[in-house]
PDB file of C-alpha atoms and ligand atoms in Angstrom:
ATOM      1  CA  UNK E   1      -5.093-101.490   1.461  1.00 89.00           C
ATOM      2  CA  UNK E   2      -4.622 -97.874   0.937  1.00 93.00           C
ATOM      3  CA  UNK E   3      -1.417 -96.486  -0.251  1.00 93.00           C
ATOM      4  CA  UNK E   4      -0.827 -92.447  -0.146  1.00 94.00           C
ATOM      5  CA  UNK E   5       2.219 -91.329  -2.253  1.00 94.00           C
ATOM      6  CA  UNK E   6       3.574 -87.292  -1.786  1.00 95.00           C
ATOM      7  CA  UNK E   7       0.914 -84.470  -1.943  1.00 92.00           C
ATOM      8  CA  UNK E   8       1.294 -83.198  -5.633  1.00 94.00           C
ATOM      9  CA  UNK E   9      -1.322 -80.152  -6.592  1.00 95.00           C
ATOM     10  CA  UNK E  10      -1.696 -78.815 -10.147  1.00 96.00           C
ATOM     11  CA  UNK E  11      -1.071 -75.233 -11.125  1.00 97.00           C
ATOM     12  CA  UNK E  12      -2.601 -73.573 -14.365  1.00 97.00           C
ATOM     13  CA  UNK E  13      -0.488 -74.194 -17.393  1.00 95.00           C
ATOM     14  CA  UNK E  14      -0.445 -71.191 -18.529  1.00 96.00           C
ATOM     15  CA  UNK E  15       0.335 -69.152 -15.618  1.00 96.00           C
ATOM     16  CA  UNK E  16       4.390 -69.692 -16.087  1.00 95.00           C
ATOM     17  CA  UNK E  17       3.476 -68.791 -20.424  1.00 95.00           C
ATOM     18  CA  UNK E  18       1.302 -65.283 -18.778  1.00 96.00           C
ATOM     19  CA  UNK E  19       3.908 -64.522 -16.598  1.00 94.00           C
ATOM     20  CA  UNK E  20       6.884 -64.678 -18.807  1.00 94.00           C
ATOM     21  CA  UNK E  21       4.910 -61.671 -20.837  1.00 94.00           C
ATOM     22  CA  UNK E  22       4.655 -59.182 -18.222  1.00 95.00           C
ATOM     23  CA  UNK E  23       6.704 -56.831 -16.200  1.00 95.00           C
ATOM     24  CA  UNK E  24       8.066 -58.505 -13.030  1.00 95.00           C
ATOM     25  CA  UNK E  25       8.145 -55.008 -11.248  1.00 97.00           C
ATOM     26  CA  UNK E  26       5.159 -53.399  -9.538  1.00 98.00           C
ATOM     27  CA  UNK E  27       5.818 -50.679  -7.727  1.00 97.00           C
ATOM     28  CA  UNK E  28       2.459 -49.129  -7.128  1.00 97.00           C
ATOM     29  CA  UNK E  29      -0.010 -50.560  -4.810  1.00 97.00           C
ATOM     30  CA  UNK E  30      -3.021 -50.183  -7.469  1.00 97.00           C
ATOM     31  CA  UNK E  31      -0.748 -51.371 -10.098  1.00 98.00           C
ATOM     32  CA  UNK E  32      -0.124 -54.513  -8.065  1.00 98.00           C
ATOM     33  CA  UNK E  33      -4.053 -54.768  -7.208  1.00 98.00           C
ATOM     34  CA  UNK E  34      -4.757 -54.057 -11.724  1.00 98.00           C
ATOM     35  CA  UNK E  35      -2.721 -57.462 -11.561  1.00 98.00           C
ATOM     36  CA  UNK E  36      -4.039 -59.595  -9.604  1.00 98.00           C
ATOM     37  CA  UNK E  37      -7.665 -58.561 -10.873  1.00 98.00           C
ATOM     38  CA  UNK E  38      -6.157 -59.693 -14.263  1.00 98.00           C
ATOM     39  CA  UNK E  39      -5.496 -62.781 -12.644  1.00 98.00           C
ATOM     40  CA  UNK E  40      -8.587 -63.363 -11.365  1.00 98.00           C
ATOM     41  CA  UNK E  41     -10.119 -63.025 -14.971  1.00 98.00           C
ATOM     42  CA  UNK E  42      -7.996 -65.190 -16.652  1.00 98.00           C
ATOM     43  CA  UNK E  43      -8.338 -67.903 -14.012  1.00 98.00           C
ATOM     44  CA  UNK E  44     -12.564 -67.583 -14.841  1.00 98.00           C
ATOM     45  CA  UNK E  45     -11.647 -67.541 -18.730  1.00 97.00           C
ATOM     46  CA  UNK E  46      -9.494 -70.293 -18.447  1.00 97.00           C
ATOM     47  CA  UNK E  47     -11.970 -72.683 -16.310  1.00 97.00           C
ATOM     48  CA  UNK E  48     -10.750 -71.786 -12.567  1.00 97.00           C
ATOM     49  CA  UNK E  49     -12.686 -69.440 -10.143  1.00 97.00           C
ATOM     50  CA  UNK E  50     -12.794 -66.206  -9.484  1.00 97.00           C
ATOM     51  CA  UNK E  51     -10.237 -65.101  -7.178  1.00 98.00           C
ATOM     52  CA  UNK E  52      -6.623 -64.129  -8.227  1.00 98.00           C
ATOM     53  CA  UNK E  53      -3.621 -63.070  -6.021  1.00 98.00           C
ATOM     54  CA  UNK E  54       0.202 -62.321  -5.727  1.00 98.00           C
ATOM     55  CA  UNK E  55       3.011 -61.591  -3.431  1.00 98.00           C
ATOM     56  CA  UNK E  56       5.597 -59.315  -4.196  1.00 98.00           C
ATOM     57  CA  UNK E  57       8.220 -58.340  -2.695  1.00 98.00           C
ATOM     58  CA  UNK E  58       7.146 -55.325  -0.567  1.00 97.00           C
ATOM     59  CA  UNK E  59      10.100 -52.644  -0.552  1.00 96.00           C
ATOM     60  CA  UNK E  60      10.422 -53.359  -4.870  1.00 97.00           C
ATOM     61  CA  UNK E  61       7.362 -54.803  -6.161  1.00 98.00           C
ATOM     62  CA  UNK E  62       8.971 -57.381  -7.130  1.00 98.00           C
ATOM     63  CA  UNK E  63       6.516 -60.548  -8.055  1.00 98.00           C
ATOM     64  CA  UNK E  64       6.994 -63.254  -6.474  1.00 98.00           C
ATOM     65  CA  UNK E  65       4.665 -65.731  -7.347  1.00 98.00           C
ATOM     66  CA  UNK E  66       1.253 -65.306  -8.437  1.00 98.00           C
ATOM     67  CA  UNK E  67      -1.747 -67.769  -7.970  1.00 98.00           C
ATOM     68  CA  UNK E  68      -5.527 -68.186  -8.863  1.00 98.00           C
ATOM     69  CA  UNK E  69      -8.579 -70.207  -7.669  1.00 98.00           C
ATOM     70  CA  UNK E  70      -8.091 -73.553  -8.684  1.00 97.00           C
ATOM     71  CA  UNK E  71     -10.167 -75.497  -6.842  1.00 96.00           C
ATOM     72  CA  UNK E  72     -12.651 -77.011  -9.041  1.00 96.00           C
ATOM     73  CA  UNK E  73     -10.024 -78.354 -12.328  1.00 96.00           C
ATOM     74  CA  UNK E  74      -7.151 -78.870  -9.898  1.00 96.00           C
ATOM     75  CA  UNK E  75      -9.384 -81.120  -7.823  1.00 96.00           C
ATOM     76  CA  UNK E  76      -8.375 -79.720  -4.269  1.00 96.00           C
ATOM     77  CA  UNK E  77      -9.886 -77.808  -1.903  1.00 95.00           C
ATOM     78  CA  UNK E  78      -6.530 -76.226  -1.018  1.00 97.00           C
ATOM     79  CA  UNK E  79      -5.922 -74.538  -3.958  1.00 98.00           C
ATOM     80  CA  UNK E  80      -7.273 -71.158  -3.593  1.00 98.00           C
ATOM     81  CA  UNK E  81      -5.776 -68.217  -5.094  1.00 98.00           C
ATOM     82  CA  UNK E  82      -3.843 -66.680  -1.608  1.00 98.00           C
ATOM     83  CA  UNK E  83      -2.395 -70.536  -0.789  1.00 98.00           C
ATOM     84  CA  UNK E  84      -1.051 -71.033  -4.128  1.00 98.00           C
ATOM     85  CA  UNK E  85       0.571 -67.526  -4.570  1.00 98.00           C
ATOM     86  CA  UNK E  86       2.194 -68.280  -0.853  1.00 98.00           C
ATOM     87  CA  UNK E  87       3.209 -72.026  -1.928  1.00 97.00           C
ATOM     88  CA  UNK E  88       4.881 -70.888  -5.133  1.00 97.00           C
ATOM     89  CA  UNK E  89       6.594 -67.533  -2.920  1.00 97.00           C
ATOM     90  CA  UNK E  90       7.843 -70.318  -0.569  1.00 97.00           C
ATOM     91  CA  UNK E  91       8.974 -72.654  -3.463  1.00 96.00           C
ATOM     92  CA  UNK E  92      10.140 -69.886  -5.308  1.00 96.00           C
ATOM     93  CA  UNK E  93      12.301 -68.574  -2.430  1.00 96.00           C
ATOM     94  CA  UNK E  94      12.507 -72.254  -0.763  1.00 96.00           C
ATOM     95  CA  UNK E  95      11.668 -71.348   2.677  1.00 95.00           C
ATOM     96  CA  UNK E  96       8.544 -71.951   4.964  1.00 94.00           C
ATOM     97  CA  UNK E  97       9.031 -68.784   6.629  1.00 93.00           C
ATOM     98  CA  UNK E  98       9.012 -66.041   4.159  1.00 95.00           C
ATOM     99  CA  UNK E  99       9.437 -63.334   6.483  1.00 94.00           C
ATOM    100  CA  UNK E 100      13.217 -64.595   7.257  1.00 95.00           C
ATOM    101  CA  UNK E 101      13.802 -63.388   3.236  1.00 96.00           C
ATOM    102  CA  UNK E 102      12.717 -60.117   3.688  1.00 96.00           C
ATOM    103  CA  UNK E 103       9.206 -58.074   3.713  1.00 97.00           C
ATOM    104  CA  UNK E 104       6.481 -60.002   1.364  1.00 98.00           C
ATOM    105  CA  UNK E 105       3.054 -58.422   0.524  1.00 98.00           C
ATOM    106  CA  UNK E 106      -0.194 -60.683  -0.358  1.00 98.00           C
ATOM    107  CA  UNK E 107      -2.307 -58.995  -2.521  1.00 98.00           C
ATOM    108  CA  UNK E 108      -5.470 -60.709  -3.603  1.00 98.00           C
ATOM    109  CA  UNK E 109      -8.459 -59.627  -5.515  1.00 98.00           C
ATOM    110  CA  UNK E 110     -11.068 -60.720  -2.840  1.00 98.00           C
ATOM    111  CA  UNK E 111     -10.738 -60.890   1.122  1.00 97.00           C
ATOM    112  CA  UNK E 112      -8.908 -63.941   2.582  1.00 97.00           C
ATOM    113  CA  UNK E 113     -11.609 -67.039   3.737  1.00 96.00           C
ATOM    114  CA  UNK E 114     -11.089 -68.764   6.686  1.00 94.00           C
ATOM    115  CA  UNK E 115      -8.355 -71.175   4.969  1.00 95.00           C
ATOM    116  CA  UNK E 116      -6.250 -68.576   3.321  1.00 97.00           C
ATOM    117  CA  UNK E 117      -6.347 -66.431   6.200  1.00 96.00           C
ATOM    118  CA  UNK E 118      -5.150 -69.485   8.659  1.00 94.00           C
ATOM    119  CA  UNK E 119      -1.989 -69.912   5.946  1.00 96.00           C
ATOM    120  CA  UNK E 120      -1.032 -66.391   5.853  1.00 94.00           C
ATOM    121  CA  UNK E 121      -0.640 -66.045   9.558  1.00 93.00           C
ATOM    122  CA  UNK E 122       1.856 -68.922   9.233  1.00 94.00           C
ATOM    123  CA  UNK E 123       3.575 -68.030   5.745  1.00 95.00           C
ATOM    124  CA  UNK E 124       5.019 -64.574   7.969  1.00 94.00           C
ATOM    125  CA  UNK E 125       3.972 -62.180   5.161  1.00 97.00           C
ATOM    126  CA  UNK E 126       4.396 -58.561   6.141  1.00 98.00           C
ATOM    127  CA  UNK E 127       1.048 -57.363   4.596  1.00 98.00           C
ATOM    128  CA  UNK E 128      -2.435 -57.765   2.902  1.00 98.00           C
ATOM    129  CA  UNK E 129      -3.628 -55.991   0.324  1.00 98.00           C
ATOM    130  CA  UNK E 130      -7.552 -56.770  -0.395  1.00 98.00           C
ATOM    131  CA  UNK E 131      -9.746 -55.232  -3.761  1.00 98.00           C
ATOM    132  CA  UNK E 132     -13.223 -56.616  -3.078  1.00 98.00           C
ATOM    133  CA  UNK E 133     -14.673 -57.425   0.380  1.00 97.00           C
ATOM    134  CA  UNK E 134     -15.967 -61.318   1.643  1.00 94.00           C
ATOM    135  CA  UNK E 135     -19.062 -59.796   1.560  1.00 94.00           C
ATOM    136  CA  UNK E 136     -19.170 -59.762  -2.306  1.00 96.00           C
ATOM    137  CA  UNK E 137     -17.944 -63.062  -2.434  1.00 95.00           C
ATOM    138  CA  UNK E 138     -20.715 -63.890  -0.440  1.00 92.00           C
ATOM    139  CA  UNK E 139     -22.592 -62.124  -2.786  1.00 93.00           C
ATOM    140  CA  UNK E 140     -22.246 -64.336  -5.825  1.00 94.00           C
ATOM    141  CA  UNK E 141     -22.857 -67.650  -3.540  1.00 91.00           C
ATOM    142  CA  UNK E 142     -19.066 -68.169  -2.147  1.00 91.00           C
ATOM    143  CA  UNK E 143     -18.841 -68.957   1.541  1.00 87.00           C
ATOM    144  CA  UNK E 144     -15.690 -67.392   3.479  1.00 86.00           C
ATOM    145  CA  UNK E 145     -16.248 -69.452   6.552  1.00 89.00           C
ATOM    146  CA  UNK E 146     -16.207 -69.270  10.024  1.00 89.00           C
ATOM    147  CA  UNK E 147     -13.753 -66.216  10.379  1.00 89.00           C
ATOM    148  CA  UNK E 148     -13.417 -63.948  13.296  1.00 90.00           C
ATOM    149  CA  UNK E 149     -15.254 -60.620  13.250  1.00 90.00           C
ATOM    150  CA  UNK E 150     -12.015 -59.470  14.206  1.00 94.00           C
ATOM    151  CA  UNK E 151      -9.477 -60.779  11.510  1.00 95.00           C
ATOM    152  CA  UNK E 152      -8.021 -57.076  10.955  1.00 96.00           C
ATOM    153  CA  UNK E 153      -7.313 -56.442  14.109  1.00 96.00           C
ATOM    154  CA  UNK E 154      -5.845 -60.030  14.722  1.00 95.00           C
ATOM    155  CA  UNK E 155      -3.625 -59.630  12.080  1.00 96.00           C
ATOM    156  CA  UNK E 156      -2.089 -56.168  12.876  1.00 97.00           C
ATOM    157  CA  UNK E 157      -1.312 -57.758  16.402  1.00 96.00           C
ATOM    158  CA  UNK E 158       0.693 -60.255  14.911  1.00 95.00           C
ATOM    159  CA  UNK E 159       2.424 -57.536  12.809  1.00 96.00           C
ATOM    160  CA  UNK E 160       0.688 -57.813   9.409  1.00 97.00           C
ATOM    161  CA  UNK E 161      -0.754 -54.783   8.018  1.00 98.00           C
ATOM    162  CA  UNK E 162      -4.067 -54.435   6.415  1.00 98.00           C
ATOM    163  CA  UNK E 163      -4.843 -52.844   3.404  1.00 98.00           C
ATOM    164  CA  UNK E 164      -8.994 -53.029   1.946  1.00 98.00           C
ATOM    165  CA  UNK E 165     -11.164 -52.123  -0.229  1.00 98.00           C
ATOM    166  CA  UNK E 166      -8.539 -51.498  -3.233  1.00 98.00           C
ATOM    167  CA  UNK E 167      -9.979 -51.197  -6.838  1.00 98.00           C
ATOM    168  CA  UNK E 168     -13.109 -52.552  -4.900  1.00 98.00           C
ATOM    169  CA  UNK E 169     -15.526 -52.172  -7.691  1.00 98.00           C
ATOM    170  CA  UNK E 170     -12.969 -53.767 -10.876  1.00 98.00           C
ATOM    171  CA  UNK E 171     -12.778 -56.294  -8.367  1.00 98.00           C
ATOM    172  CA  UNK E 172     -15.976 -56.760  -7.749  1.00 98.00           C
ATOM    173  CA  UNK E 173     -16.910 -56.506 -11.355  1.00 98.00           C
ATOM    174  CA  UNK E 174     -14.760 -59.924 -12.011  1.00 98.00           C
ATOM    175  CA  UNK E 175     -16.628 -61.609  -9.200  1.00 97.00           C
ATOM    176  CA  UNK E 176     -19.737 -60.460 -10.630  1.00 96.00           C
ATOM    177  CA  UNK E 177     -19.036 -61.950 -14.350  1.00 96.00           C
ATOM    178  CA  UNK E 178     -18.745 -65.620 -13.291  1.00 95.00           C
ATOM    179  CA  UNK E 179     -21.043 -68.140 -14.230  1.00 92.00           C
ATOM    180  CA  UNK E 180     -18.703 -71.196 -13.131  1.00 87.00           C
ATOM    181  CA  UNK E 181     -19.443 -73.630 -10.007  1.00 86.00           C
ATOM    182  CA  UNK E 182     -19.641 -72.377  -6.931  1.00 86.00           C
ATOM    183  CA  UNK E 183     -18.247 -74.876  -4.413  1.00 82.00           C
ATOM    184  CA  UNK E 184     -19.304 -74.986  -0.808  1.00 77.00           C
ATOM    185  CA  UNK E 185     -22.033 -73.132  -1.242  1.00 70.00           C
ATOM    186  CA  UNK E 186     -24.096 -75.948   0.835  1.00 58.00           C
ATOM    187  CA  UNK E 187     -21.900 -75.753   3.568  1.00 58.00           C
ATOM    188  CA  UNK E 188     -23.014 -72.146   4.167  1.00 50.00           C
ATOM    189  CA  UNK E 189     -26.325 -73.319   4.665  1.00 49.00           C
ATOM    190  CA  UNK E 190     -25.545 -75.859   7.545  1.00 49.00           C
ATOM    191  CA  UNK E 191     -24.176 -73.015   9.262  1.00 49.00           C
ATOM    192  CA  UNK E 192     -26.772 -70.812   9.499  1.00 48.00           C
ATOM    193  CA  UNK E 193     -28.408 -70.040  13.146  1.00 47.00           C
ATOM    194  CA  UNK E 194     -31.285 -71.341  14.141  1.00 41.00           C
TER     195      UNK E 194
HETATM  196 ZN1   ZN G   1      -9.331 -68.817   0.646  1.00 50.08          ZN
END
């Protein structure tokens, strides 16, 4: 008989050890986007993949909570860098709905897949700051899924802005240096036309 206990899901340990080492303001936009780069190279350094991300408060630059790819040593396909920067901003401020604390920014080093994207809608996060696009993701192997065309405009309806293309190529650069495993790479196959 199967027995399922609460949903537990592993963060790096030494994300809280990085964080308590750097500035906890970010008031610049590129200064913000220089971060979660960083992220995304210490997640490859330290075993995780590529991606890194943060939200910050959007009026101070406050951070949040940060998060990084950590799919393959955390043993969940849930645990990519946007979802567990917006599950430690809604621990961290213990709320669902982070939009009824105030104006939150998501900025990530790569372009939200379909999963992230899905869990930012929902999060209420005021706007999205991107570095490099899905299609360098796609690039080095990584499949975004089956988003719309139309993911920009979908979220400035709901009242998210959109911000791409930041630090594109330092972005791209960290994609571009990772030898790790990439995951779901198989399932971009299945879905091409025939
Ligand atoms: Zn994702």
């Amino acid at each position: 008989m199967k027995h399922w206990s609460n949903i537990t899901l592993p963060i790096p340990k030494w994300l809280n050890t990085w964080s308590a080492g750097i500035p906890q303001t970010f008031p610049e936009m590129n200064q913000r986007m220089f971060l979660v780069i960083d992220l995304a190279r210490l997640s490859i350094k330290n075993g995780g993949g590529p991606f890194g991300a943060a939200v910050f408060n959007q009026c101070t630059g406050e951070l949040i909570a940060p998060g990084v790819n950590w799919v393959v040593p955390g043993k969940s396909s849930l645990l990519h860098a946007e979802v567990m920067a917006l599950a430690l901003a809604e621990q961290t401020l213990g709320s669902f709905e982070l939009a009824s604390h105030g104006l939150f920014e998501l900025v990530t080093s790569v372009e939200p897949c379909c999963q992230c994207l899905g869990v930012l809608m929902w999060v209420g996060v005021a706007s999205v700051v991107c570095g490099a696009c899905s299609e360098d993701a796609q690039a080095i192997g990584f499949n975004e899924g089956p988003r719309s065309l139309y993911w920009e405009q979908e979220l400035r309806q709901r009242g998210i802005s959109v911000t791409r293309k930041v630090m594109r190529l330092q972005a791209v650069e960290v994609l571009q240096s990772y030898t790790g495993e990439i995951y779901n790479s198989q399932l971009q196959a299945s879905i091409q036309p025939r």
